Backbone as numpy.savetxt, mean C-alpha at the origin, in Angstrom:
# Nx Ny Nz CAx CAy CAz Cx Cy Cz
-2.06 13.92 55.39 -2.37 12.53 55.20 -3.28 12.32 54.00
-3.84 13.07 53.96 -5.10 13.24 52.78 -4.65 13.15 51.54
-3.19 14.19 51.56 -2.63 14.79 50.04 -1.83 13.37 49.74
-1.55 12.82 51.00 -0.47 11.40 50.53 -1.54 10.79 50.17
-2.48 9.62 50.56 -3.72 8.85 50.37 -3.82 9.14 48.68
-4.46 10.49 48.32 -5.12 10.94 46.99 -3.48 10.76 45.92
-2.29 11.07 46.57 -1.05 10.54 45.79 -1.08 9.45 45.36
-1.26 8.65 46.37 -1.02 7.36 46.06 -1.96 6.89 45.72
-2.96 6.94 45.62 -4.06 6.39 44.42 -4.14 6.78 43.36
-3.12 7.66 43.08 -3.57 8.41 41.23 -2.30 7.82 40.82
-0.88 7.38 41.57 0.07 6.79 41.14 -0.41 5.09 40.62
-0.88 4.46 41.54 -1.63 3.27 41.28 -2.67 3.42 39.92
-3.09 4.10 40.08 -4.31 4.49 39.13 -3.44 4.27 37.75
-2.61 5.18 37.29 -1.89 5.21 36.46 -1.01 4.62 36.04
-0.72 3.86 36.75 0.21 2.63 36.90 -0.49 1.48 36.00
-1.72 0.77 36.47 -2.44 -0.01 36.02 -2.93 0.27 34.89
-3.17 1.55 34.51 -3.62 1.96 33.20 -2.16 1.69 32.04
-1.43 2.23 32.24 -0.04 1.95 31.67 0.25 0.59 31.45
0.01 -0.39 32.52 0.35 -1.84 31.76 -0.65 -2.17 31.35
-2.06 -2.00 31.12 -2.80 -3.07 30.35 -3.08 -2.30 28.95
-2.30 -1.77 28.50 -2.28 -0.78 27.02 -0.94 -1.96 26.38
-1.53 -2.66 25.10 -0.70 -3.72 24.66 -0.57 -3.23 23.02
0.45 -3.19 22.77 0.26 -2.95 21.09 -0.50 -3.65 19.81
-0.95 -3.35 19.33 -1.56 -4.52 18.35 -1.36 -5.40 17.56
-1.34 -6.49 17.44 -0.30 -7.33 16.78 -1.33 -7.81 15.41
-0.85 -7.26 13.93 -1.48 -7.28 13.05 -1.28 -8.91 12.64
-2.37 -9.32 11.68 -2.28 -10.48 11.32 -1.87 -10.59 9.83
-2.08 -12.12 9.09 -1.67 -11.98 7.74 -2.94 -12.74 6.61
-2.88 -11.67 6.07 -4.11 -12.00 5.14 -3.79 -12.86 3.76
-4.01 -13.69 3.38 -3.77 -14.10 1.77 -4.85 -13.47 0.79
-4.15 -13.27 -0.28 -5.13 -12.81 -1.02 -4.94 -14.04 -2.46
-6.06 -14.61 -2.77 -6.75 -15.75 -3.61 -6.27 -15.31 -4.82
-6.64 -14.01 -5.12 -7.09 -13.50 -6.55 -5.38 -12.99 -7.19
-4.59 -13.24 -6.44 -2.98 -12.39 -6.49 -2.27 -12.88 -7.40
-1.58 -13.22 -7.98 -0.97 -13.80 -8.75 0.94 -13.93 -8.69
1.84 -14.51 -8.35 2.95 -14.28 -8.21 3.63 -14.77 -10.00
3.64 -13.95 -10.92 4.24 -14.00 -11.58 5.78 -14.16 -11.87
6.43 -13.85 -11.11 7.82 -14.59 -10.68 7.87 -15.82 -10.78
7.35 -16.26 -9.61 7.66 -17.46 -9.06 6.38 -18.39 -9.54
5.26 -18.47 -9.88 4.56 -19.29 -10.59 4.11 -20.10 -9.73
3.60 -19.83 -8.19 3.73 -20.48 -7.20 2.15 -20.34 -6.63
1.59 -19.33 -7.61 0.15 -19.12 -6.80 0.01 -17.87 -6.22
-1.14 -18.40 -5.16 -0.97 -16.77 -4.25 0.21 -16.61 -3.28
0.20 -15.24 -2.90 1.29 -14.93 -1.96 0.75 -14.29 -0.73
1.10 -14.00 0.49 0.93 -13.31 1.54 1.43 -12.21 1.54
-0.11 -10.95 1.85 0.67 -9.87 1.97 0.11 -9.55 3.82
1.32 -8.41 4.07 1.03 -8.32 6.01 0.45 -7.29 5.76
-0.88 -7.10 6.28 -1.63 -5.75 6.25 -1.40 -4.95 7.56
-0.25 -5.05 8.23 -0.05 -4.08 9.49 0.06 -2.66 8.77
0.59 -2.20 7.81 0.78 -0.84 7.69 0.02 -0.63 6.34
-0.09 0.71 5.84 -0.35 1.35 4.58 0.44 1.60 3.98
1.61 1.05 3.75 2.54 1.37 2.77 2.37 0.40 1.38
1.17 -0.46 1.69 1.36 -1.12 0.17 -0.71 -0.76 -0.65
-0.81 -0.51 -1.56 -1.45 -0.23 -2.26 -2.61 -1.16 -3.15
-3.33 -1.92 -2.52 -3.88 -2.88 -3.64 -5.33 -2.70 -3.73
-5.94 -2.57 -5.15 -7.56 -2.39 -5.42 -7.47 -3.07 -6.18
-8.71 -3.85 -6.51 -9.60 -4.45 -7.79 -9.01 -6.26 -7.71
-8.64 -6.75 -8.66 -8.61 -8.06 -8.75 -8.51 -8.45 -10.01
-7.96 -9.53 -9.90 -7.52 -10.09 -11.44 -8.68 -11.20 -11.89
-8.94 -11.25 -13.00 -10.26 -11.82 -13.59 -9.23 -12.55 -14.56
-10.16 -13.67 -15.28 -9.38 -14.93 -16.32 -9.03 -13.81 -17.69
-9.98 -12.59 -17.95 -9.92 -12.17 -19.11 -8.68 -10.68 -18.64
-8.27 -10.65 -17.80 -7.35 -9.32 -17.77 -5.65 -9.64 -18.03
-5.11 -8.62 -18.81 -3.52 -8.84 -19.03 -2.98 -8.09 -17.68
-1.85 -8.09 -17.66 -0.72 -7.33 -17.19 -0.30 -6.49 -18.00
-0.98 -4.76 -18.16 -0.33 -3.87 -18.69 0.47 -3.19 -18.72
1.12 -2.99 -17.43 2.50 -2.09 -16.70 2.97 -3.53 -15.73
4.32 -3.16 -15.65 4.97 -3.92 -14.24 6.16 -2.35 -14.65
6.34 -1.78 -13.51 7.08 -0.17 -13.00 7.82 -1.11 -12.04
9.03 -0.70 -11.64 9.84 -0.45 -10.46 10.21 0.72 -10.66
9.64 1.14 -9.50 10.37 2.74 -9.05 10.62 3.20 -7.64
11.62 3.73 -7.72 12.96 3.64 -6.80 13.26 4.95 -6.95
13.42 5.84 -5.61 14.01 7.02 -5.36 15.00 7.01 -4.15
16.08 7.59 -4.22 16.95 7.48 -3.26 16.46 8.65 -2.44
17.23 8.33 -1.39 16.95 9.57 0.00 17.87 10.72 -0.66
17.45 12.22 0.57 18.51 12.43 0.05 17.69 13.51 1.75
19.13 14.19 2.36 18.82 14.84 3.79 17.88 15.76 3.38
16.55 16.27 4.47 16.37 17.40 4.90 15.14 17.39 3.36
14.88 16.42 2.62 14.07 16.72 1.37 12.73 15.56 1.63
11.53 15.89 0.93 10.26 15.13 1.24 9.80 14.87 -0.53
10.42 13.62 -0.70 9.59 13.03 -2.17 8.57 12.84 -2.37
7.80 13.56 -3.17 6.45 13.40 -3.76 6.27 13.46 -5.14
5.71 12.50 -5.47 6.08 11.78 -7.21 5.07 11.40 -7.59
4.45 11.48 -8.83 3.26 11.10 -9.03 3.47 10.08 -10.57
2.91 8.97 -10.82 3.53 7.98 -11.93 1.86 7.48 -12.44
2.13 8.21 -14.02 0.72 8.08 -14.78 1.17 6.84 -15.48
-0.43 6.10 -15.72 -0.06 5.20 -16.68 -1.53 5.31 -17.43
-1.19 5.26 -19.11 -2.63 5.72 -19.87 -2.39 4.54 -21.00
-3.40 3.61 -20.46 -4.08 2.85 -21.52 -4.48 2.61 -22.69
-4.76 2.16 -24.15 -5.27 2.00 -25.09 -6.67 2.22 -24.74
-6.92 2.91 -25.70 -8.38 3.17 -25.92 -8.99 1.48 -25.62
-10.37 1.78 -24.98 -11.18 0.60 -24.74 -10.46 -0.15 -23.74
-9.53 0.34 -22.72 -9.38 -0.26 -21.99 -9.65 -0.23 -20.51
-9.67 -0.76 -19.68 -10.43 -0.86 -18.53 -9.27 -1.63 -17.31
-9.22 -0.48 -16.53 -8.01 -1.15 -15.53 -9.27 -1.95 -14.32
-8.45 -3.20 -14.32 -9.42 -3.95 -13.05 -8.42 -4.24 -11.79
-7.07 -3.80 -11.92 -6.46 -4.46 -11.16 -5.09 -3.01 -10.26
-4.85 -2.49 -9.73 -3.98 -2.20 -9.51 -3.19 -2.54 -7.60
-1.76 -2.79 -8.05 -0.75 -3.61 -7.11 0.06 -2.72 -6.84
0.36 -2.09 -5.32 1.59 -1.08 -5.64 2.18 -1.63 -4.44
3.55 -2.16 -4.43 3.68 -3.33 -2.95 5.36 -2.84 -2.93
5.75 -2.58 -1.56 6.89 -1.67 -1.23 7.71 -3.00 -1.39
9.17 -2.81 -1.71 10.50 -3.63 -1.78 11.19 -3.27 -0.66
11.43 -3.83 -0.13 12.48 -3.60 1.08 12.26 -3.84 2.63
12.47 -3.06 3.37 12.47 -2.42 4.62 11.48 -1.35 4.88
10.47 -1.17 5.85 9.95 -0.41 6.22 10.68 1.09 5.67
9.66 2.29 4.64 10.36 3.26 3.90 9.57 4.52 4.13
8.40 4.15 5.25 7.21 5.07 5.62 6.70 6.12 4.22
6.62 5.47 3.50 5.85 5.63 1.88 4.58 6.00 2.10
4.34 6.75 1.22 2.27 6.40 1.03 1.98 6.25 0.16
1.36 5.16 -0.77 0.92 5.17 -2.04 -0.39 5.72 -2.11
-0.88 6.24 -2.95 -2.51 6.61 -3.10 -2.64 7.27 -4.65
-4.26 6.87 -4.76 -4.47 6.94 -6.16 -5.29 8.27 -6.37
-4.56 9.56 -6.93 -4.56 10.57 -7.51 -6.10 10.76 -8.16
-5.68 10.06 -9.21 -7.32 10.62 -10.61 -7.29 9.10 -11.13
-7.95 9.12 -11.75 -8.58 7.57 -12.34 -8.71 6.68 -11.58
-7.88 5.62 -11.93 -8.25 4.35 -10.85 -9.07 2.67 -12.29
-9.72 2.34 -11.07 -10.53 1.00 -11.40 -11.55 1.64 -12.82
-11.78 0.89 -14.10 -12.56 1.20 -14.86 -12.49 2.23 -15.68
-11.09 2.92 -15.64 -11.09 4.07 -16.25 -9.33 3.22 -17.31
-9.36 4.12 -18.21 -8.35 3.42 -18.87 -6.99 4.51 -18.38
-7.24 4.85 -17.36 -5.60 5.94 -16.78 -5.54 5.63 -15.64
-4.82 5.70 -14.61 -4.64 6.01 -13.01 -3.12 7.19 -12.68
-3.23 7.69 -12.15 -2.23 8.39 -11.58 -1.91 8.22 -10.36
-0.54 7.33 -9.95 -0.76 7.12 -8.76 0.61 8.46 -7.67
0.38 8.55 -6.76 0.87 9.70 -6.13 1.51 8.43 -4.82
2.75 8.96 -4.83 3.75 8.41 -3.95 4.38 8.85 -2.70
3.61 9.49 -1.37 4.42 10.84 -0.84 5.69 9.94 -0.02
6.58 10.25 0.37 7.82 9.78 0.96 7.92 10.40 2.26
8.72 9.63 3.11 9.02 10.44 4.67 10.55 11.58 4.02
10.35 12.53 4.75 11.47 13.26 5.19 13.27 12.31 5.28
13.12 13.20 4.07 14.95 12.42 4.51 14.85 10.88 3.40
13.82 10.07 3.31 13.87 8.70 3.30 14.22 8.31 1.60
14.24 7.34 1.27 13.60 7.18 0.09 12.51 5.89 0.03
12.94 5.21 -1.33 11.61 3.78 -1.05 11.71 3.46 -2.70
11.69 2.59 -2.92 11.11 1.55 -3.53 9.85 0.95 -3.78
9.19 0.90 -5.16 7.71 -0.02 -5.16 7.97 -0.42 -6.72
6.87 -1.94 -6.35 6.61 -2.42 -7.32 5.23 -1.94 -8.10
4.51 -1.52 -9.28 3.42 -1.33 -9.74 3.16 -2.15 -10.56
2.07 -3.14 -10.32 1.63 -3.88 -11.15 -0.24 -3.80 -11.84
-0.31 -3.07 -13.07 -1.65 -2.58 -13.72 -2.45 -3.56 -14.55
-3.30 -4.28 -14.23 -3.75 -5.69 -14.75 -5.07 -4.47 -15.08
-4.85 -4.79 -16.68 -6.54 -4.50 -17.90 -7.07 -5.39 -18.66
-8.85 -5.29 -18.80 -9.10 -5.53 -20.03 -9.43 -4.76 -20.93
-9.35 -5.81 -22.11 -9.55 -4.63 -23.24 -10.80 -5.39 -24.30
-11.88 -4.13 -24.02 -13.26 -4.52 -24.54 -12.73 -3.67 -25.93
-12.94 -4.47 -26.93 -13.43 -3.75 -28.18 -13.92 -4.65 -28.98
-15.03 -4.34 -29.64 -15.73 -4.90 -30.29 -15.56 -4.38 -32.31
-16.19 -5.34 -32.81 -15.98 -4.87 -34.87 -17.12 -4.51 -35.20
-17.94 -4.23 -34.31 -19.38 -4.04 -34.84 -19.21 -2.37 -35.20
């Protein structure tokens, strides 16, 4: 009677634990500072549920658009893409902005930034891919460029 009793309270037990475990339902952030160059429309919404999209720094009145990349690797079976995509600046220049935002369908991507980055006039960004998959991204590298005649 004992072994049934202590059964049936660890079934219950576990039971209740199992339904009040709810998944998390991510929200949607705008970002002010974004710019939709396409469409000329302002800012855009990006969904911050996953890490597959890449964004540091911010666009200021004095920064260009130095790179816009699409890069695109196809799948291919049984193989794991890892790609790394430099971009090197003019002297005196200063990256304030970098955008690396997936095209498509969920492609379980990782973007991440290698060496340089914000303030340096290079970044190397490193792309690892799922098994099997491929993926698509957009890179968009917003600089300024300090030089002076003195």
């Amino acid at each position: 009677m004992n072994r049934l009793c202590i059964a049936l309270l660890l079934a219950v037990a576990s039971a209740s634990v199992a339904s009040n475990v709810e998944p998390e339902v991510p929200g949607v952030a705008e970002l002010d500072n974004y710019y939709d160059f396409d469409n000329h429309h302002g800012p855009i919404e990006v969904v911050p549920e996953s890490r597959q999209n890449l964004i540091v720094g911010d666009i200021g009145p004095d920064d260009r658009l130095m790179a816009r990349i699409t890069h695109r690797v196809q799948g291919a079976p049984f193989l794991n893409h890892d790609q790394d995509i430099t971009f090197r600046g003019p002297e005196y220049t200063n990256i304030t902005g970098i955008f690396v935002t997936k095209i498509g369908s969920t492609q379980n991507a990782l973007p991440t930034i290698r060496s340089g980055g914000l303030w340096n006039d290079f970044v190397i960004i490193r792309i690892l891919g799922a098994k099997s998959l491929g993926y698509e991204y957009n890179i968009d590298i917003f600089a300024s460029i300090n030089c002076s005649n003195s």
